Coordinates of N, CA and C in Angstrom, one line a residue:
M1 N 135.8 137.0 103.5 CA 135.8 135.6 103.9 C 135.5 135.5 105.4
P2 N 134.4 135.0 105.7 CA 134.0 134.9 107.2 C 134.8 133.8 107.9
D3 N 135.1 134.1 109.2 CA 135.8 133.1 110.0 C 134.8 132.0 110.4
I4 N 135.2 130.8 110.1 CA 134.3 129.7 110.5 C 134.6 129.3 111.9
L5 N 135.8 129.3 112.3 CA 136.2 128.9 113.7 C 136.8 130.1 114.4
T6 N 136.4 130.2 115.7 CA 137.0 131.3 116.5 C 138.4 130.8 117.0
A7 N 139.1 131.7 117.5 CA 140.5 131.3 118.0 C 140.4 130.2 119.1
E8 N 139.4 130.4 120.0 CA 139.2 129.4 121.1 C 138.9 128.0 120.6
E9 N 138.0 128.0 119.6 CA 137.6 126.7 119.0 C 138.8 126.0 118.3
F10 N 139.5 126.8 117.6 CA 140.7 126.3 116.9 C 141.7 125.8 117.9
D11 N 141.9 126.5 119.0 CA 142.9 126.0 120.0 C 142.4 124.7 120.6
L12 N 141.1 124.6 120.9 CA 140.6 123.3 121.5 C 140.8 122.2 120.5
I13 N 140.5 122.4 119.2 CA 140.7 121.4 118.2 C 142.2 120.9 118.1
N14 N 143.1 121.9 118.1 CA 144.5 121.6 118.1 C 144.9 120.8 119.3
R15 N 144.4 121.2 120.5 CA 144.8 120.5 121.7 C 144.2 119.1 121.7
G16 N 143.0 118.9 121.2 CA 142.4 117.6 121.2 C 143.2 116.7 120.2
F17 N 143.7 117.3 119.1 CA 144.4 116.5 118.1 C 145.7 116.1 118.7
V18 N 146.4 117.0 119.4 CA 147.7 116.6 120.0 C 147.5 115.5 121.1
I19 N 146.5 115.6 121.9 CA 146.2 114.6 122.9 C 145.9 113.3 122.3
R20 N 145.2 113.3 121.2 CA 144.9 112.0 120.5 C 146.2 111.4 119.9
I21 N 147.1 112.2 119.4 CA 148.3 111.6 118.9 C 149.2 111.0 120.0
I22 N 149.2 111.8 121.2 CA 150.0 111.3 122.3 C 149.4 110.0 122.9
L23 N 148.1 109.9 123.0 CA 147.4 108.7 123.4 C 147.7 107.5 122.5
T24 N 147.7 107.8 121.2 CA 147.9 106.7 120.2 C 149.3 106.2 120.3
C25 N 150.3 107.1 120.5 CA 151.7 106.7 120.6 C 151.9 105.9 121.9
A26 N 151.2 106.3 123.0 CA 151.3 105.6 124.3 C 150.8 104.2 124.1
L27 N 149.6 104.1 123.5 CA 149.1 102.7 123.3 C 150.0 101.8 122.4
L28 N 150.6 102.4 121.4 CA 151.5 101.7 120.6 C 152.7 101.2 121.4
C29 N 153.2 102.1 122.2 CA 154.4 101.8 123.0 C 154.1 100.7 124.0
L30 N 152.9 100.7 124.6 CA 152.5 99.7 125.6 C 152.3 98.4 124.9
N31 N 151.8 98.4 123.7 CA 151.6 97.1 122.9 C 152.9 96.5 122.6
I32 N 153.9 97.3 122.3 CA 155.2 96.8 122.0 C 155.9 96.4 123.3

């Protein structure tokens, strides 16, 4: 089973996902 993502790419995707969640929460808090 070949690896589709390298460890670095996986780390970048996870980091981007976390940042997106944090930004979304921040926007929701500001709207409230």
